[in-house]
Coordinates of C-alpha atoms and ligand atoms in Angstrom, one line a residue:
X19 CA 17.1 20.2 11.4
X20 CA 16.9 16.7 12.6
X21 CA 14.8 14.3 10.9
X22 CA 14.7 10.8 12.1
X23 CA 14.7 7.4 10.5
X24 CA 10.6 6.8 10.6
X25 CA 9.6 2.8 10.2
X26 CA 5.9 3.9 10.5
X27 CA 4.0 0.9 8.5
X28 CA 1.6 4.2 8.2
X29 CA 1.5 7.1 7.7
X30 CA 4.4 6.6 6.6
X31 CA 7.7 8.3 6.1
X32 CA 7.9 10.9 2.6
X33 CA 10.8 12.1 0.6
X34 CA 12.5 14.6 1.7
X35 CA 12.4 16.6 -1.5
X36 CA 8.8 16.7 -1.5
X37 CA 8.7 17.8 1.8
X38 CA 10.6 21.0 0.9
X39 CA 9.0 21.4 -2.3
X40 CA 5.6 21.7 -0.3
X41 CA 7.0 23.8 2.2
X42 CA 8.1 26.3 -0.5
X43 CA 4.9 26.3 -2.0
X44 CA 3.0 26.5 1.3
X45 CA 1.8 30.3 1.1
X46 CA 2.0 31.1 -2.3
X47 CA 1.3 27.8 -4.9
X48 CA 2.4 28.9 -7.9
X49 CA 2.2 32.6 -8.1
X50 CA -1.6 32.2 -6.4
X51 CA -1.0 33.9 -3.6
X52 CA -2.1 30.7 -1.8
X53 CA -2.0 27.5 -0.4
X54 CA -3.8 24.6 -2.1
X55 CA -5.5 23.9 0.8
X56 CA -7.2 26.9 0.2
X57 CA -7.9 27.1 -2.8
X58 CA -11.1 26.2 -4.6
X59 CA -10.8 22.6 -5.9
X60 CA -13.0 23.7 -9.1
X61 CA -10.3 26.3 -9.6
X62 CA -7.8 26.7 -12.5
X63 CA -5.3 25.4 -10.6
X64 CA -6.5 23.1 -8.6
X65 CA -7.4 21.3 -11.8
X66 CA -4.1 21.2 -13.2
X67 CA -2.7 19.6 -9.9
X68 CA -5.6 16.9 -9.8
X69 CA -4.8 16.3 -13.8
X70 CA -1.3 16.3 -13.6
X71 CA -1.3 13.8 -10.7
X72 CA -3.3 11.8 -13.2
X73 CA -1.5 11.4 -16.0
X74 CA 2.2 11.2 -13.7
X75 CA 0.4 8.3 -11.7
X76 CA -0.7 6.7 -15.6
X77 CA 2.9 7.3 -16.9
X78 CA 4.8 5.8 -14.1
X79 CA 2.3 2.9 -13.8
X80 CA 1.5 2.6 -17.4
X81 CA -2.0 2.4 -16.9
X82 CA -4.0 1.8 -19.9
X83 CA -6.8 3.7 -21.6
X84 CA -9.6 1.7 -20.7
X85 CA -8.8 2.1 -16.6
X86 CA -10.3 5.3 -14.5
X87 CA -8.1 6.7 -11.9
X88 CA -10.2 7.8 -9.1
X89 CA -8.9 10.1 -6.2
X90 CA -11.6 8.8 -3.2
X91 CA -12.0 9.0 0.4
X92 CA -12.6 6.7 3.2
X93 CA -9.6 5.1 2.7
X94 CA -8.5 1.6 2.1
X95 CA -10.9 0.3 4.5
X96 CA -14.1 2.3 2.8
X97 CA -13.0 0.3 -0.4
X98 CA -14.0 -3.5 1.7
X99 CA -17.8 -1.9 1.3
X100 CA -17.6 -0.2 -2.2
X101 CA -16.3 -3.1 -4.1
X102 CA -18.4 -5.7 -3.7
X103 CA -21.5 -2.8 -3.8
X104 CA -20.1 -2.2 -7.3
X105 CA -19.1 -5.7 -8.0
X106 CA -21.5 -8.1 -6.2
X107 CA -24.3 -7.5 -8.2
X108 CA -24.2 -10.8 -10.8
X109 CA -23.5 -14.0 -8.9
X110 CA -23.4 -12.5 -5.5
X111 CA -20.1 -14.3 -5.0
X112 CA -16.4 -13.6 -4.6
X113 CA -13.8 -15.8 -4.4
X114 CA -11.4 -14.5 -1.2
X115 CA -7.7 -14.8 0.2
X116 CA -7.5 -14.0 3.7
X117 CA -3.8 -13.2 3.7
X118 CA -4.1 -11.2 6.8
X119 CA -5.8 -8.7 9.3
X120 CA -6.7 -6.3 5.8
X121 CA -8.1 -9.5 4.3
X122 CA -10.2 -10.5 6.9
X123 CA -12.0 -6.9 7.4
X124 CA -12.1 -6.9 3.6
X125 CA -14.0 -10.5 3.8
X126 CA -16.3 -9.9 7.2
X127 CA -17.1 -6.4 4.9
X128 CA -18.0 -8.5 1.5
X129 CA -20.0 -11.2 3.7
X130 CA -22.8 -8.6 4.3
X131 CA -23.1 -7.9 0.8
X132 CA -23.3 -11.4 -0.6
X133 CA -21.8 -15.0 -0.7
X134 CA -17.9 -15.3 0.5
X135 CA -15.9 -18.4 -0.3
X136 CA -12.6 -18.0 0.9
X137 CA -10.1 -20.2 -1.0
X138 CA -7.0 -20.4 1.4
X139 CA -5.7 -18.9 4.7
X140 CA -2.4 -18.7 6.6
X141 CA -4.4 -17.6 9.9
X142 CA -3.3 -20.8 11.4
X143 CA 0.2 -19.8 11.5
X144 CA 0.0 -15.9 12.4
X145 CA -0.2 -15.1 8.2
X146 CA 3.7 -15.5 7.6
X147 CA 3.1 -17.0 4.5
X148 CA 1.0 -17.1 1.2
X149 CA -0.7 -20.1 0.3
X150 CA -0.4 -21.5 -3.0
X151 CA -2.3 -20.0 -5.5
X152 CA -1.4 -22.6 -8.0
X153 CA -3.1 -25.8 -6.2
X154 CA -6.5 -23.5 -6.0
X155 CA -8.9 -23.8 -8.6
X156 CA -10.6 -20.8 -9.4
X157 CA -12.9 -21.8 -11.7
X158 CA -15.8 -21.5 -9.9
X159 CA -18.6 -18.7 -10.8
X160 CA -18.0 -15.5 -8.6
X161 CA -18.5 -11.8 -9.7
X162 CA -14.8 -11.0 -8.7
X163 CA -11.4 -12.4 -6.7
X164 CA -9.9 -10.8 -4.3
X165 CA -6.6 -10.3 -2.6
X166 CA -4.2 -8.2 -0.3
X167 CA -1.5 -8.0 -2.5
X168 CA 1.3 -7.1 0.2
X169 CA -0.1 -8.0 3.8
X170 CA 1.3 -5.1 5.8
X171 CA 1.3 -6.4 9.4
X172 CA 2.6 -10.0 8.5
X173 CA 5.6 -8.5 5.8
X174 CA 4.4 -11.3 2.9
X175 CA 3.1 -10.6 -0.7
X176 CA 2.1 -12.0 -3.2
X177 CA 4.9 -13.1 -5.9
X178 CA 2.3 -15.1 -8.2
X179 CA -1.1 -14.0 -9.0
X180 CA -4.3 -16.6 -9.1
X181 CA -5.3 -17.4 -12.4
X182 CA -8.6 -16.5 -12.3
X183 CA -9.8 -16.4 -16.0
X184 CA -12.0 -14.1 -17.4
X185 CA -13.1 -12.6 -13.6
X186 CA -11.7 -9.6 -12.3
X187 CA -8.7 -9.4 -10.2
X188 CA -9.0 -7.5 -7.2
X189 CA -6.2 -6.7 -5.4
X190 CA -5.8 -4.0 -1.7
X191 CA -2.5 -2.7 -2.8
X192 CA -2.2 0.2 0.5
X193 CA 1.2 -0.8 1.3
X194 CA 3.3 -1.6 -2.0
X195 CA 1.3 0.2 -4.8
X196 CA 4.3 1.8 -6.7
X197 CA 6.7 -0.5 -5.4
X198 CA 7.4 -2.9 -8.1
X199 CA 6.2 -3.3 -11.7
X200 CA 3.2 -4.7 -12.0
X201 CA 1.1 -5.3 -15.2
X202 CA -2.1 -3.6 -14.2
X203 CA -4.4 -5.0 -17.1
X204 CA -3.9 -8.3 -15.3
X205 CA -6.5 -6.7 -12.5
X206 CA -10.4 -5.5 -12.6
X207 CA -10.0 -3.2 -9.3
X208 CA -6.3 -1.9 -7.8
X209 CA -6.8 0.1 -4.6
X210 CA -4.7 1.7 -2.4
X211 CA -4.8 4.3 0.5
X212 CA -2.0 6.6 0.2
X213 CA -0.9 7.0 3.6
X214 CA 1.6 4.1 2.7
X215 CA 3.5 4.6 -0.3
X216 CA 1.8 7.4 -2.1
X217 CA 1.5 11.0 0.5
X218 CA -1.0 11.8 3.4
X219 CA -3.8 9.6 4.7
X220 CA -7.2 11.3 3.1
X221 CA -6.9 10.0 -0.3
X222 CA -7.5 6.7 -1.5
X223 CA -6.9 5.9 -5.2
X224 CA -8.9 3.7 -7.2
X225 CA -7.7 2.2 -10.3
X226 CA -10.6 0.6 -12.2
X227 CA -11.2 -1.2 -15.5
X228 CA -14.1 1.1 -17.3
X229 CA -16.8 -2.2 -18.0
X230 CA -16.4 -2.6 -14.0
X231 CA -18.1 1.0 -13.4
X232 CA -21.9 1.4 -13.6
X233 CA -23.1 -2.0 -12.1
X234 CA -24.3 -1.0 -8.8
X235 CA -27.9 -1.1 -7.7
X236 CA -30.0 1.9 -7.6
X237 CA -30.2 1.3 -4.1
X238 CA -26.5 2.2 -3.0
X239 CA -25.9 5.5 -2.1
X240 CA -24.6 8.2 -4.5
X241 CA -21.0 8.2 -2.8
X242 CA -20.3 4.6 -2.8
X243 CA -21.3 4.3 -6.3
X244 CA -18.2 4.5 -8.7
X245 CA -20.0 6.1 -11.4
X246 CA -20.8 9.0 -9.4
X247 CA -16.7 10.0 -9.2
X248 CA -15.6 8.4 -12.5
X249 CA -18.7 11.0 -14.2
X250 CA -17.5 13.8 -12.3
X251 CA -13.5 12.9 -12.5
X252 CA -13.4 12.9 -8.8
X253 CA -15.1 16.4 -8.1
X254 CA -18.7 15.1 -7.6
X255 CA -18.0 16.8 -3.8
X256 CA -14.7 18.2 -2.3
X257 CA -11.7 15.8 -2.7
X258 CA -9.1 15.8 -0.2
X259 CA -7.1 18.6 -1.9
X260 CA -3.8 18.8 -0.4
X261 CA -3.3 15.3 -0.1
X262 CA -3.9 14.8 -3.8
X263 CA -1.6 17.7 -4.1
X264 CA 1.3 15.8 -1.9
X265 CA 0.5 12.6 -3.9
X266 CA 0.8 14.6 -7.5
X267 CA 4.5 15.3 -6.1
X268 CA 5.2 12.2 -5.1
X269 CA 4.5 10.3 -8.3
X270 CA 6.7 13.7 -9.7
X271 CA 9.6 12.4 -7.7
X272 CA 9.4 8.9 -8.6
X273 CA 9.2 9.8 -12.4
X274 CA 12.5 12.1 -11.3
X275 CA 14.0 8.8 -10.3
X276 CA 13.4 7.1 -13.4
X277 CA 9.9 5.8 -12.2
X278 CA 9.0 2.1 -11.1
X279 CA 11.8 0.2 -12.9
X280 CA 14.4 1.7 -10.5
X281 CA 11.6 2.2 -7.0
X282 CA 11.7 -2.0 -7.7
X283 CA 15.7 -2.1 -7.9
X284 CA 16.3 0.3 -5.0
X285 CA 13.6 -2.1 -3.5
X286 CA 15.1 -5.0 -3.6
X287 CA 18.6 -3.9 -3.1
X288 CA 17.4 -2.4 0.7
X289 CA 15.1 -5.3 1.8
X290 CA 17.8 -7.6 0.9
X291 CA 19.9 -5.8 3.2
X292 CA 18.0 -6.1 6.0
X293 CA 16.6 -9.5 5.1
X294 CA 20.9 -11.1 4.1
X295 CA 21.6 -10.0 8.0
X296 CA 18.3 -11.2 9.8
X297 CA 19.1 -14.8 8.1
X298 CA 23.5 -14.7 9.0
X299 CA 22.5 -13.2 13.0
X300 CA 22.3 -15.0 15.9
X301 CA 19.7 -13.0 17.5
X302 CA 17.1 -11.8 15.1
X303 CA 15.2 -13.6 13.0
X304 CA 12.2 -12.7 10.3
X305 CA 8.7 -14.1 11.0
X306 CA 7.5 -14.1 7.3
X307 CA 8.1 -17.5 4.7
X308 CA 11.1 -16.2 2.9
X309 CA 9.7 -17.6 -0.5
X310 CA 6.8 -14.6 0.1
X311 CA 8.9 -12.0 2.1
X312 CA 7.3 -8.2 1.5
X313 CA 9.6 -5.7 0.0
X314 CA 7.8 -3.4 2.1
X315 CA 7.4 -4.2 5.5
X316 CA 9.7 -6.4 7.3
X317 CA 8.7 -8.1 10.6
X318 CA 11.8 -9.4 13.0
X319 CA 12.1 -10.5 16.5
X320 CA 14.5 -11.4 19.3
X321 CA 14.6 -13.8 21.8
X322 CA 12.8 -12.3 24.3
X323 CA 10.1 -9.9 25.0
X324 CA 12.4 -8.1 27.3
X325 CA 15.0 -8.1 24.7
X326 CA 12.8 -6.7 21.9
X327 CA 11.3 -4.0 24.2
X328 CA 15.2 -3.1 24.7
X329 CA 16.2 -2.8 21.0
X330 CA 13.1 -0.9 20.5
X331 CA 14.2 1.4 23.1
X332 CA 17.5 2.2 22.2
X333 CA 16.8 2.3 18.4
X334 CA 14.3 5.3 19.3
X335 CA 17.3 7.0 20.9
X336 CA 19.9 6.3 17.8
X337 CA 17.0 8.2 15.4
X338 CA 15.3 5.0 14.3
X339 CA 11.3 5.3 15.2
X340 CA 8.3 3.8 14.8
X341 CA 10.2 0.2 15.0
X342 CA 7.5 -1.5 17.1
X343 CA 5.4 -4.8 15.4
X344 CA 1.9 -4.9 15.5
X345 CA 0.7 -6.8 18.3
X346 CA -0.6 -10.0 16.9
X347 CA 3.2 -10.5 15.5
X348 CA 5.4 -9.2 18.2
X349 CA 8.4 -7.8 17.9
X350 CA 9.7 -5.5 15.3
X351 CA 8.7 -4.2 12.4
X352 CA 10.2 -2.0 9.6
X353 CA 8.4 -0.7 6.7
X354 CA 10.9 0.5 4.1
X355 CA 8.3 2.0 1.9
X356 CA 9.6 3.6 -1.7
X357 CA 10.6 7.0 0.4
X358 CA 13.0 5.5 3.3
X359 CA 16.3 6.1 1.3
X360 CA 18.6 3.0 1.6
X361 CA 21.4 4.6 4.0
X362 CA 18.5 4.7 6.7
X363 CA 18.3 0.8 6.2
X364 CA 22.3 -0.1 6.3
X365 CA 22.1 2.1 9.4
X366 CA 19.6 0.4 11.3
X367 CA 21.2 -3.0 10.2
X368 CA 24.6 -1.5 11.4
X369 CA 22.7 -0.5 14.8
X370 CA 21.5 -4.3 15.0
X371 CA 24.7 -5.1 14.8
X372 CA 25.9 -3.3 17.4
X373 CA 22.9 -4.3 18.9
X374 CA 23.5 -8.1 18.6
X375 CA 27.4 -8.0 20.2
X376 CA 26.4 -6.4 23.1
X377 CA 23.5 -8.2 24.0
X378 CA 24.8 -12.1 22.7
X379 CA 26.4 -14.5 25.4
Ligands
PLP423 C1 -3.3 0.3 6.0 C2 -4.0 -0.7 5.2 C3 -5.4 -0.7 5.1 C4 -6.3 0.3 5.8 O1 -6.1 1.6 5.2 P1 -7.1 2.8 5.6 O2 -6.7 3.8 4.6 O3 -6.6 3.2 7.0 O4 -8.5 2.4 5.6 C5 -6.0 -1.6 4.2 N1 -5.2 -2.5 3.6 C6 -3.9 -2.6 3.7 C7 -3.1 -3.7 3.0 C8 -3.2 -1.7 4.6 O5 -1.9 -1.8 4.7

């Protein structure tokens, strides 16, 4: 069997040993005599899989009583609408950092629900860095902040929070949820699609402080409504069962690996590889501000058009795929999400190598 090296920013490469776990379980989930994607998902099991995946995803992120984990769909991008349906409903105001292509849906979104003051932007300089959130005041009166904690596309995060007092924090974590410790009562809202560092696309999970459910409108529909899924513990209609089921595993795995403490050092450890040899080459270089590089997805580019389309080229035929930037950046792109082991990273950087002597003058 040959797997490849997969760079996908998303959906995104999974660990192996899930993969085969799943596989094993595929016709007959624990003596069953079924898949879970056939089984009822109001049925015994199906309700130990959705609980277990629960309380793993609360263990490994230490998430405290007074937060509800919800298991949604729509993804990331149905979460731009929900939150300020659920959140705008005080001031009519949020305070926004557009970060990048995420933060400005997340913002044009949020505009047709109420008042948007965005505080900074890097969109003058293609998003490679993150503006100071220490020379911002905050202070002002808003129902909520919001920010994309790691920008995906651009390969930048956030390494400071803002101080924003006694509103809620909310932070689009989609591409490094579960990547490095983070303190989660500092935030009102964390959200994340999964297809990144959690499983499949189809389920988007919602961790939310308990005083931030219940203050939508009558008037928004009974889906969009948190309270609908946090009174039904995410079975008010059919959740996306197998992906909740891939996800459960997942956060298995990571507790296996002695949970986010070690994801964050294995982190580190691989971007730094990749990051130590794009600042010593010749030939590539990183786009992103190193003072905010991503762990997760690292942008880099050569020269030349011709010469990036060429690396991509021959990287697809070594085994390394999905290694193409997104368009507004250019260039390359690897996203080295908690699942690409680090061996697939010294082995690209030993193929840039490579790469770099041939192609230098
Ligand atoms: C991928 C991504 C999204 C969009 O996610 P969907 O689940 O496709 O809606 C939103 N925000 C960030 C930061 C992302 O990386």
């Amino acid at each position: 069997m040959n797997r490849v090296y997969n760079f996908s920013a998303g959906p995104a490469t999974l660990p192996e040993e899930v993969l085969e776990q799943a596989s094993k379980e595929m016709l007959n989930y624990g003596g069953t005599g079924m898949s879970v994607m056939e089984m009822s998902h109001r049925s015994k099991a199906f309700d130990n899989i959705i609980k277990t995946a629960e309380q793993d995803l609360r263990d490994i992120m230490e998430i405290p009583d007074n937060y509800k984990v919800l298991f949604l769909q729509g993804g990331a991008s149905l979460q731009f609408a929900m939150i300020p349906l659920n959140l705008m409903t005080d001031k009519k105001k949020v305070l926004m950092m557009n970060t990048g292509a995420w933060s400005k849906k997340a913002i044009a979104e949020a505009k047709k629900f109420g008042e948007v003051v965005v505080k900074a932007s890097s969109e003058e300089s293609t998003f490679n860095y993150i503006p100071d959130v220490d020379s911002l005041d905050f202070s002002e009166e808003a129902d909520y902040v919001y920010i994309t904690s790691n920008n995906t596309i651009y390969g930048t995060r956030f390494t400071k929070l803002p101080e924003v007092g006694d509103k809620p924090l909310v932070a689009d974590m989609s591409s490094n949820i579960l990547s490095e410790k983070i303190n989660v009562s500092d935030y009102g809202i964390i959200f994340a699609g999964a297809q990144k560092n959690i499983g499949p696309a189809g389920v988007t999970i919602v961790i939310i402080r308990e005083d931030l459910i219940g203050k939508a409108d009558d008037s928004v529909p009974t889906m969009l409504n948190y309270k609908t899924h946090e009174k039904s513990d995410s079975l008010f209609n059919t959740p996306p069962t197998y992906s909740i089921y891939i996800a459960g595993l997942v956060f298995k795995w990571i507790k296996e690996k002695g949970g986010i403490t070690a994801m964050e050092k294995i982190n580190i450890e691989k971007a730094n590889i990749l990051y130590n040899y794009l600042d010593e080459s010749e030939l590539f270089s990183g786009t992103a501000e190193v003072k905010d590089r991503s762990l997760m997805n690292i942008p880099f580019i050569l020269p030349t058009d011709e010469l990036n389309a060429q690396f991509i080229k021959e990287a697809e035929t070594k085994g390394f795929v999905n290694l193409k930037g997104h368009r507004s950046v250019g260039g390359m792109r690897a996203s080295i999400y908690n699942s690409m082991p680090t061996e697939g990273v010294e082995k690209l950087v030993a193929f840039m190598k490579e790469f770099e002597t041939a192609n230098k003058n």
